[in-house]
Amino acid sequence: MILSQRKCILAPKIIRMLFLYNIIITLADFLLKIIALFNPKMKLFVDGRKTVFEILSQKINPQDKTIWFHAASLGEYEQGLPVIEKIKEKYPSHKIVVTFFSPSGYEVRKNNNVADVTIYLPLDIKSNAQKFIKLVHPEIAFFIKYEYWPNYLNELKKYNTPTYLISGIFRENQLFFKWYGQFYRNALNTFTRFFVQNEASKQLLLQLGKTNVIISGDTRFDRVAAILEKDNSLDFISEFKNNTLTIVIGSSWPKDENLLVDYINSTSLNVKFIIAPHNIKAEQIQQLQNSITKKTVLFSEKEHKNLADFNVFIIDTIGILTKIYSYADIAYVGGGFGNPGVHNLLEPATFGVPIVIGPNFSHFAEAIDLVNLKACMSITDEKELSNAFDTLITNQNIRQEKGQTASEFVNTNKGATKMILENIKQK
């Protein structure tokens, strides 16, 4: 009786908060359109949403069966990709709809070959959510890792659509677990099942009374493990490497590069470097190239060059870093000097490559595990970077041992996709 009275008391409060939330999102929509006039990235964010409903009307018919996947950005899309691919195999007559929140995800993967429709997700305004769900009418909905949009989730619940969180991860500092987080806790009530990465996430959800939780692990392990079955050869990288020990520097930021360039310029060891910066704007690439004193070539200028003659190869394009890691003897993964931290470690790990990173990795479970297993070395300054590289370059046994540990770590953690598919149901 007391519990039911409590629900009655909370319901009007939730309604008021949802009303306020809708006002805030509507104001944000207005402000973003103004910002887009001056900011190219925000212009993509705004302009990309203008034709969403038109595209849906053209590509999805009322009689179509559909399944919807939502990814915040590129990382979440890659994380969910093994599930998307298997769902496509399991439900070949369904249309797959993939939505992105961020331009950095949509612009890179808008032409993917796994989805029937790839679009931006309109902002979480109630009218947008109603129109979107009516047009897409998904039989199943998947949210990948993060993002809990209350209006979309409420609409899915109205239609009794099975809704799943995959590769979810929860932390104590999230709004759900604050005394003032009732509004967001209420959004979690819409999920049919939570597939989470670890025991800590399950325990946090249990504190909220959520028993519909399965520890499935991280689907990224399935994705990176599958990379080994693909053709990862790149003739120009093989030509550059020329049987020389090679360090691949992936997704580097200026703070990483400040340390790395000093090492590249000063080392006398027989080693080559491939740098794939996170940002490939021409002026930053030029600045990076100018800071390196050793013989350097850009990907965009590689034609008609004898690549074996160069010491440093700067990759000023996107989409090939994964394959490049297959040529690495050592990998440095960037982002560890910024916030929220280090980029994807699992791609070099799956190739059995020892990894070096910066100090900020506490938000990433796989990074913590790889550091604890000693397959990954975390450095904080130039001296530690130099010691780590010198050790890995000169000691083959240590290099191979760390690389094997990294590979075994990926293999041990496969299987999340299979578990998810075994525990979902249609409407």
Short mmCIF file of C-alpha atoms in Angstrom, two decimals:
data_model
loop_
_atom_site.label_atom_id
_atom_site.label_comp_id
_atom_site.label_asym_id
_atom_site.label_seq_id
_atom_site.Cartn_x
_atom_site.Cartn_y
_atom_site.Cartn_z
CA MET A 1 0.00 0.00 0.00
CA ILE A 2 2.79 2.40 0.94
CA LEU A 3 4.67 1.55 -2.30
CA SER A 4 1.59 2.20 -4.48
CA GLN A 5 1.04 5.54 -2.69
CA ARG A 6 4.67 6.43 -3.35
CA LYS A 7 4.21 5.69 -7.09
CA CYS A 8 1.16 7.94 -7.15
CA ILE A 9 3.15 10.74 -5.52
CA LEU A 10 6.07 10.32 -7.90
CA ALA A 11 4.03 10.12 -11.10
CA PRO A 12 2.97 13.83 -11.18
CA LYS A 13 6.56 14.79 -10.34
CA ILE A 14 7.84 12.72 -13.27
CA ILE A 15 5.26 14.35 -15.56
CA ARG A 16 6.39 17.82 -14.47
CA MET A 17 10.04 16.93 -15.00
CA LEU A 18 9.27 15.52 -18.44
CA PHE A 19 7.48 18.76 -19.31
CA LEU A 20 10.51 20.77 -18.18
CA TYR A 21 12.82 18.40 -20.05
CA ASN A 22 10.88 18.96 -23.28
CA ILE A 23 11.14 22.73 -22.87
CA ILE A 24 14.91 22.48 -22.36
CA ILE A 25 15.41 20.24 -25.41
CA THR A 26 13.24 22.55 -27.53
CA LEU A 27 15.32 25.56 -26.46
CA ALA A 28 18.49 23.60 -27.17
CA ASP A 29 17.19 22.84 -30.66
CA PHE A 30 16.71 26.57 -31.28
CA LEU A 31 20.15 27.50 -29.93
CA LEU A 32 21.90 24.77 -31.92
CA LYS A 33 20.46 26.16 -35.14
CA ILE A 34 22.01 29.54 -34.32
CA ILE A 35 25.38 27.99 -33.39
CA ALA A 36 25.30 26.03 -36.66
CA LEU A 37 25.59 29.29 -38.58
CA PHE A 38 29.13 29.68 -37.25
CA ASN A 39 30.29 26.13 -36.47
CA PRO A 40 30.86 23.61 -39.33
CA LYS A 41 30.46 20.53 -37.13
CA MET A 42 27.26 21.85 -35.60
CA LYS A 43 26.02 22.65 -39.11
CA LEU A 44 26.36 18.95 -39.96
CA PHE A 45 24.51 18.13 -36.73
CA VAL A 46 21.61 20.45 -37.60
CA ASP A 47 21.42 20.07 -41.39
CA GLY A 48 21.62 16.29 -41.22
CA ARG A 49 18.41 16.17 -39.20
CA LYS A 50 16.37 18.30 -41.61
CA THR A 51 15.54 15.46 -44.00
CA VAL A 52 15.24 12.54 -41.55
CA PHE A 53 11.46 12.18 -41.68
CA GLU A 54 11.42 12.59 -45.45
CA ILE A 55 14.02 9.82 -45.82
CA LEU A 56 12.07 7.53 -43.49
CA SER A 57 8.85 8.15 -45.42
CA GLN A 58 10.61 7.21 -48.66
CA LYS A 59 12.49 4.16 -47.44
CA ILE A 60 10.11 2.54 -44.96
CA ASN A 61 6.60 1.47 -45.83
CA PRO A 62 3.86 0.84 -43.24
CA GLN A 63 3.94 -2.90 -44.00
CA ASP A 64 7.72 -3.21 -43.58
CA LYS A 65 9.16 -5.09 -40.63
CA THR A 66 11.95 -3.09 -39.02
CA ILE A 67 14.59 -3.33 -36.29
CA TRP A 68 16.15 -0.15 -34.90
CA PHE A 69 19.69 0.34 -33.56
CA HIS A 70 20.82 3.62 -32.01
CA ALA A 71 24.48 4.56 -31.55
CA ALA A 72 25.70 7.82 -30.06
CA SER A 73 28.76 7.97 -32.29
CA LEU A 74 31.31 5.91 -34.19
CA GLY A 75 32.65 3.97 -31.20
CA GLU A 76 29.20 2.79 -30.18
CA TYR A 77 28.37 1.82 -33.77
CA GLU A 78 31.52 -0.31 -34.00
CA GLN A 79 30.62 -1.80 -30.64
CA GLY A 80 27.16 -2.77 -31.81
CA LEU A 81 28.20 -3.91 -35.28
CA PRO A 82 28.56 -7.64 -34.43
CA VAL A 83 24.98 -7.63 -33.12
CA ILE A 84 23.67 -5.66 -36.12
CA GLU A 85 25.28 -8.13 -38.51
CA LYS A 86 23.92 -11.19 -36.69
CA ILE A 87 20.43 -9.67 -36.38
CA LYS A 88 20.50 -9.01 -40.12
CA GLU A 89 21.29 -12.70 -40.67
CA LYS A 90 18.62 -13.84 -38.23
CA TYR A 91 15.89 -11.54 -39.59
CA PRO A 92 16.66 -11.23 -43.33
CA SER A 93 13.16 -9.94 -44.18
CA HIS A 94 13.43 -7.02 -41.75
CA LYS A 95 14.79 -3.60 -42.61
CA ILE A 96 17.61 -2.44 -40.34
CA VAL A 97 17.49 1.21 -39.27
CA VAL A 98 20.63 2.70 -37.70
CA THR A 99 20.61 6.13 -36.10
CA PHE A 100 23.46 8.32 -34.89
CA PHE A 101 23.45 11.27 -32.53
CA SER A 102 26.88 12.64 -33.46
CA PRO A 103 28.26 13.78 -36.84
CA SER A 104 31.54 12.01 -36.04
CA GLY A 105 29.65 8.73 -36.23
CA TYR A 106 27.16 9.45 -38.99
CA GLU A 107 29.56 11.12 -41.43
CA VAL A 108 31.99 8.19 -41.25
CA ARG A 109 29.44 5.36 -41.44
CA LYS A 110 26.51 6.87 -43.38
CA ASN A 111 27.31 4.61 -46.34
CA ASN A 112 27.67 1.36 -44.40
CA ASN A 113 26.45 -1.83 -46.07
CA VAL A 114 24.71 -3.42 -43.09
CA ALA A 115 21.76 -1.04 -42.56
CA ASP A 116 18.88 -0.38 -44.94
CA VAL A 117 18.50 3.15 -43.55
CA THR A 118 21.21 5.18 -41.79
CA ILE A 119 20.20 8.59 -40.44
CA TYR A 120 20.64 11.07 -37.63
CA LEU A 121 18.35 10.66 -34.63
CA PRO A 122 16.15 13.78 -34.34
CA LEU A 123 16.49 15.57 -31.00
CA ASP A 124 14.52 14.02 -28.16
CA ILE A 125 11.50 16.31 -28.42
CA LYS A 126 8.19 14.54 -27.78
CA SER A 127 6.77 15.33 -31.24
CA ASN A 128 9.98 14.06 -32.89
CA ALA A 129 9.86 10.82 -30.92
CA GLN A 130 6.21 10.24 -31.76
CA LYS A 131 6.74 10.85 -35.48
CA PHE A 132 9.95 8.78 -35.60
CA ILE A 133 8.50 5.72 -33.86
CA LYS A 134 5.34 5.89 -35.97
CA LEU A 135 7.37 5.96 -39.22
CA VAL A 136 9.94 3.31 -38.18
CA HIS A 137 7.51 1.13 -36.15
CA PRO A 138 10.36 -1.13 -34.95
CA GLU A 139 9.63 -4.67 -33.80
CA ILE A 140 12.79 -4.55 -31.67
CA ALA A 141 14.93 -1.59 -30.55
CA PHE A 142 18.54 -1.61 -29.41
CA PHE A 143 20.46 1.16 -27.68
CA ILE A 144 24.23 0.65 -27.72
CA LYS A 145 26.17 1.25 -24.49
CA TYR A 146 24.98 4.78 -23.69
CA GLU A 147 22.21 7.32 -24.35
CA TYR A 148 18.84 7.08 -22.70
CA TRP A 149 16.41 9.43 -24.45
CA PRO A 150 13.22 9.57 -22.31
CA ASN A 151 10.75 10.56 -25.06
CA TYR A 152 11.94 7.85 -27.46
CA LEU A 153 11.95 5.26 -24.68
CA ASN A 154 8.45 6.26 -23.57
CA GLU A 155 7.15 5.95 -27.13
CA LEU A 156 8.68 2.49 -27.47
CA LYS A 157 6.97 1.45 -24.25
CA LYS A 158 3.60 2.74 -25.54
CA TYR A 159 3.97 0.41 -28.53
CA ASN A 160 5.15 -2.48 -26.28
CA THR A 161 8.34 -2.67 -28.33
CA PRO A 162 11.03 -4.96 -26.83
CA THR A 163 13.89 -2.58 -26.05
CA TYR A 164 17.42 -3.65 -25.17
CA LEU A 165 20.59 -2.01 -23.95
CA ILE A 166 23.64 -3.83 -25.32
CA SER A 167 27.20 -3.59 -23.99
CA GLY A 168 25.85 -1.34 -21.26
CA ILE A 169 28.08 -0.02 -18.55
CA PHE A 170 26.96 1.80 -15.42
CA ARG A 171 28.95 3.82 -12.87
CA GLU A 172 28.07 5.28 -9.49
CA ASN A 173 28.56 8.86 -10.71
CA GLN A 174 25.75 8.58 -13.28
CA LEU A 175 22.49 10.46 -12.72
CA PHE A 176 20.52 7.24 -12.20
CA PHE A 177 22.26 6.72 -8.86
CA LYS A 178 21.93 10.26 -7.49
CA TRP A 179 19.17 11.27 -5.06
CA TYR A 180 17.88 13.71 -7.69
CA GLY A 181 17.97 11.18 -10.55
CA GLN A 182 14.40 9.86 -10.36
CA PHE A 183 13.53 11.25 -13.80
CA TYR A 184 16.33 9.30 -15.46
CA ARG A 185 15.72 6.23 -13.32
CA ASN A 186 12.20 6.23 -14.66
CA ALA A 187 13.56 6.05 -18.23
CA LEU A 188 15.26 2.76 -17.35
CA ASN A 189 11.85 1.19 -16.69
CA THR A 190 11.28 0.99 -20.44
CA PHE A 191 14.04 -1.56 -21.10
CA THR A 192 13.07 -5.16 -21.63
CA ARG A 193 16.55 -6.33 -20.72
CA PHE A 194 19.96 -4.87 -19.94
CA PHE A 195 23.00 -6.62 -21.42
CA VAL A 196 25.88 -5.20 -19.39
CA GLN A 197 29.63 -5.54 -19.59
CA ASN A 198 30.48 -6.36 -15.99
CA GLU A 199 29.35 -7.39 -12.52
CA ALA A 200 29.66 -3.83 -11.15
CA SER A 201 27.07 -2.60 -13.66
CA LYS A 202 24.71 -5.42 -12.72
CA GLN A 203 25.02 -4.66 -9.01
CA LEU A 204 24.25 -0.97 -9.58
CA LEU A 205 21.12 -1.87 -11.53
CA LEU A 206 20.08 -4.32 -8.83
CA GLN A 207 20.23 -1.44 -6.35
CA LEU A 208 17.52 0.21 -8.47
CA GLY A 209 15.43 -2.95 -8.41
CA LYS A 210 16.32 -4.00 -11.96
CA THR A 211 16.48 -7.78 -12.13
CA ASN A 212 16.26 -8.00 -15.94
CA VAL A 213 20.04 -7.85 -16.26
CA ILE A 214 22.45 -10.23 -17.99
CA ILE A 215 26.23 -9.89 -17.88
CA SER A 216 27.01 -10.53 -21.54
CA GLY A 217 30.38 -8.80 -21.73
CA ASP A 218 31.49 -6.35 -24.39
CA THR A 219 30.50 -6.97 -28.03
CA ARG A 220 33.64 -5.13 -29.16
CA PHE A 221 35.63 -8.28 -28.41
CA ASP A 222 33.56 -10.13 -31.01
CA ARG A 223 34.08 -7.35 -33.52
CA VAL A 224 37.86 -7.16 -33.15
CA ALA A 225 38.24 -10.95 -33.05
CA ALA A 226 36.43 -11.12 -36.40
CA ILE A 227 39.01 -8.73 -37.88
CA LEU A 228 41.53 -11.57 -37.92
CA GLU A 229 39.36 -13.42 -40.44
CA LYS A 230 39.51 -10.53 -42.93
CA ASP A 231 42.16 -9.50 -45.44
CA ASN A 232 44.23 -6.91 -43.58
CA SER A 233 47.00 -6.56 -46.14
CA LEU A 234 48.12 -3.13 -47.38
CA ASP A 235 50.89 -3.30 -49.95
CA PHE A 236 52.12 0.23 -49.32
CA ILE A 237 52.50 -0.43 -45.58
CA SER A 238 54.43 -3.61 -46.31
CA GLU A 239 56.68 -1.65 -48.66
CA PHE A 240 57.29 1.05 -46.04
CA LYS A 241 57.93 -1.44 -43.22
CA ASN A 242 60.48 -3.34 -45.30
CA ASN A 243 60.96 -6.00 -42.58
CA THR A 244 61.94 -3.32 -40.05
CA LEU A 245 60.54 -3.22 -36.52
CA THR A 246 57.65 -0.75 -36.65
CA ILE A 247 55.75 1.26 -34.04
CA VAL A 248 52.20 2.19 -35.07
CA ILE A 249 50.85 5.32 -33.38
CA GLY A 250 47.07 5.30 -33.63
CA SER A 251 44.54 8.08 -32.94
CA SER A 252 47.17 10.46 -31.58
CA TRP A 253 46.40 13.93 -30.26
CA PRO A 254 48.83 16.87 -30.00
CA LYS A 255 49.57 16.06 -26.33
CA ASP A 256 50.61 12.55 -27.37
CA GLU A 257 52.57 13.82 -30.35
CA ASN A 258 54.60 16.28 -28.28
CA LEU A 259 56.19 13.33 -26.46
CA LEU A 260 56.30 11.03 -29.45
CA VAL A 261 58.03 13.46 -31.78
CA ASP A 262 60.84 14.01 -29.27
CA TYR A 263 61.38 10.25 -29.13
CA ILE A 264 61.17 9.80 -32.90
CA ASN A 265 63.72 12.55 -33.48
CA SER A 266 66.16 11.38 -30.80
CA THR A 267 66.17 7.56 -30.96
CA SER A 268 69.11 5.87 -32.62
CA LEU A 269 67.46 2.44 -32.62
CA ASN A 270 66.55 0.78 -35.93
CA VAL A 271 62.80 1.38 -35.87
CA LYS A 272 60.16 2.90 -38.15
CA PHE A 273 57.03 4.82 -37.18
CA ILE A 274 53.54 4.99 -38.66
CA ILE A 275 51.42 7.84 -37.27
CA ALA A 276 47.66 7.92 -37.79
CA PRO A 277 46.51 11.12 -36.04
CA HIS A 278 43.00 11.50 -34.68
CA ASN A 279 42.66 14.83 -36.48
CA ILE A 280 43.75 14.91 -40.12
CA LYS A 281 43.22 18.60 -40.87
CA ALA A 282 45.85 19.72 -43.36
CA GLU A 283 47.39 22.41 -41.12
CA GLN A 284 47.83 19.99 -38.20
CA ILE A 285 49.29 17.30 -40.44
CA GLN A 286 51.73 19.85 -41.87
CA GLN A 287 52.71 21.00 -38.39
CA LEU A 288 53.31 17.39 -37.32
CA GLN A 289 55.39 16.66 -40.40
CA ASN A 290 57.48 19.80 -39.93
CA SER A 291 58.26 18.84 -36.32
CA ILE A 292 59.85 15.53 -37.35
CA THR A 293 63.49 15.66 -38.38
CA LYS A 294 63.64 12.16 -39.84
CA LYS A 295 62.64 11.35 -43.40
CA THR A 296 58.82 11.51 -43.47
CA VAL A 297 56.16 10.76 -46.08
CA LEU A 298 52.40 11.41 -46.08
CA PHE A 299 49.80 8.90 -47.24
CA SER A 300 48.41 11.54 -49.59
CA GLU A 301 51.84 11.93 -51.23
CA LYS A 302 52.96 8.31 -51.31
CA GLU A 303 52.54 7.72 -55.06
CA HIS A 304 55.74 7.30 -57.05
CA LYS A 305 57.80 7.28 -53.82
CA ASN A 306 60.13 4.55 -52.68
CA LEU A 307 58.43 4.11 -49.31
CA ALA A 308 61.15 1.83 -47.95
CA ASP A 309 63.47 4.87 -47.89
CA PHE A 310 61.38 6.70 -45.29
CA ASN A 311 61.49 6.46 -41.48
CA VAL A 312 58.10 7.93 -40.67
CA PHE A 313 54.76 7.45 -42.47
CA ILE A 314 51.95 9.87 -41.57
CA ILE A 315 48.47 8.56 -42.47
CA ASP A 316 46.44 11.65 -43.41
CA THR A 317 43.30 9.66 -44.24
CA ILE A 318 40.74 7.62 -42.31
CA GLY A 319 39.45 4.06 -42.38
CA ILE A 320 42.66 2.02 -42.59
CA LEU A 321 44.10 2.16 -39.06
CA THR A 322 42.74 -1.28 -38.15
CA LYS A 323 44.61 -2.89 -41.03
CA ILE A 324 47.74 -0.90 -40.23
CA TYR A 325 47.78 -2.36 -36.71
CA SER A 326 48.31 -5.79 -38.29
CA TYR A 327 51.80 -4.58 -39.31
CA ALA A 328 52.69 -3.23 -35.86
CA ASP A 329 55.39 -4.70 -33.65
CA ILE A 330 54.47 -2.15 -30.98
CA ALA A 331 51.42 0.13 -30.76
CA TYR A 332 50.95 3.48 -29.10
CA VAL A 333 47.24 4.34 -28.76
CA GLY A 334 46.49 8.03 -28.31
CA GLY A 335 44.01 9.97 -26.22
CA GLY A 336 45.48 9.02 -22.86
CA PHE A 337 46.54 12.59 -22.09
CA GLY A 338 43.04 13.96 -22.67
CA ASN A 339 39.50 13.58 -21.38
CA PRO A 340 37.76 11.11 -21.24
CA GLY A 341 40.92 9.25 -22.21
CA VAL A 342 42.54 6.61 -24.36
CA HIS A 343 41.11 5.39 -27.67
CA ASN A 344 40.45 1.79 -28.79
CA LEU A 345 43.05 -0.67 -27.47
CA LEU A 346 41.32 -3.81 -28.65
CA GLU A 347 42.28 -3.49 -32.31
CA PRO A 348 46.04 -3.70 -31.71
CA ALA A 349 45.43 -6.24 -28.94
CA THR A 350 43.64 -8.66 -31.25
CA PHE A 351 46.73 -8.71 -33.50
CA GLY A 352 48.90 -9.65 -30.51
CA VAL A 353 50.65 -6.29 -30.29
CA PRO A 354 52.03 -4.86 -27.00
CA ILE A 355 50.54 -1.43 -26.29
CA VAL A 356 51.69 1.84 -24.76
CA ILE A 357 49.20 4.52 -23.63
CA GLY A 358 48.97 7.76 -21.66
CA PRO A 359 47.78 7.99 -18.04
CA ASN A 360 44.03 8.64 -18.53
CA PHE A 361 42.38 5.25 -19.00
CA SER A 362 40.28 4.74 -15.86
CA HIS A 363 36.97 5.05 -17.78
CA PHE A 364 37.78 2.04 -19.97
CA ALA A 365 37.49 -1.44 -18.47
CA GLU A 366 39.54 -3.10 -21.20
CA ALA A 367 42.38 -0.62 -20.68
CA ILE A 368 42.41 -1.28 -16.92
CA ASP A 369 42.47 -5.04 -17.55
CA LEU A 370 45.24 -4.85 -20.16
CA VAL A 371 47.38 -2.68 -17.87
CA ASN A 372 46.81 -5.07 -14.96
CA LEU A 373 47.76 -8.00 -17.20
CA LYS A 374 50.93 -6.09 -18.20
CA ALA A 375 50.03 -6.33 -21.89
CA CYS A 376 49.72 -2.54 -21.89
CA MET A 377 52.16 0.01 -20.44
CA SER A 378 50.88 3.37 -19.18
CA ILE A 379 53.29 6.31 -19.28
CA THR A 380 53.04 9.83 -17.88
CA ASP A 381 56.00 11.68 -19.37
CA GLU A 382 58.76 11.62 -21.98
CA LYS A 383 61.18 9.61 -19.83
CA GLU A 384 58.64 6.85 -19.21
CA LEU A 385 57.71 6.78 -22.89
CA SER A 386 61.36 6.42 -23.86
CA ASN A 387 61.92 3.61 -21.35
CA ALA A 388 58.80 1.75 -22.50
CA PHE A 389 59.68 1.98 -26.19
CA ASP A 390 63.35 1.12 -25.66
CA THR A 391 62.42 -1.96 -23.62
CA LEU A 392 59.91 -3.21 -26.18
CA ILE A 393 62.22 -2.53 -29.12
CA THR A 394 65.33 -4.15 -27.69
CA ASN A 395 63.80 -7.08 -25.79
CA GLN A 396 62.02 -9.46 -28.15
CA ASN A 397 60.93 -11.82 -25.35
CA ILE A 398 59.13 -9.06 -23.43
CA ARG A 399 57.57 -7.76 -26.63
CA GLN A 400 56.24 -11.17 -27.64
CA GLU A 401 55.04 -12.02 -24.12
CA LYS A 402 53.03 -8.81 -23.80
CA GLY A 403 51.63 -9.22 -27.29
CA GLN A 404 50.52 -12.80 -26.64
CA THR A 405 48.83 -11.72 -23.40
CA ALA A 406 46.93 -9.01 -25.31
CA SER A 407 45.75 -11.51 -27.93
CA GLU A 408 44.65 -14.04 -25.30
CA PHE A 409 42.73 -11.30 -23.49
CA VAL A 410 40.62 -10.64 -26.59
CA ASN A 411 39.99 -14.34 -27.25
CA THR A 412 38.98 -15.00 -23.64
CA ASN A 413 36.34 -12.27 -23.69
CA LYS A 414 34.52 -13.21 -26.90
CA GLY A 415 30.90 -14.38 -26.91
CA ALA A 416 28.73 -11.37 -25.98
CA THR A 417 26.95 -11.32 -29.33
CA LYS A 418 25.90 -14.96 -29.08
CA MET A 419 24.53 -14.42 -25.58
CA ILE A 420 22.53 -11.37 -26.66
CA LEU A 421 20.95 -13.17 -29.62
CA GLU A 422 19.94 -16.06 -27.39
CA ASN A 423 18.09 -13.73 -25.01
CA ILE A 424 16.06 -11.38 -27.18
CA LYS A 425 12.46 -11.64 -28.30
CA GLN A 426 10.26 -9.94 -30.87
CA LYS A 427 7.12 -7.96 -30.15
#
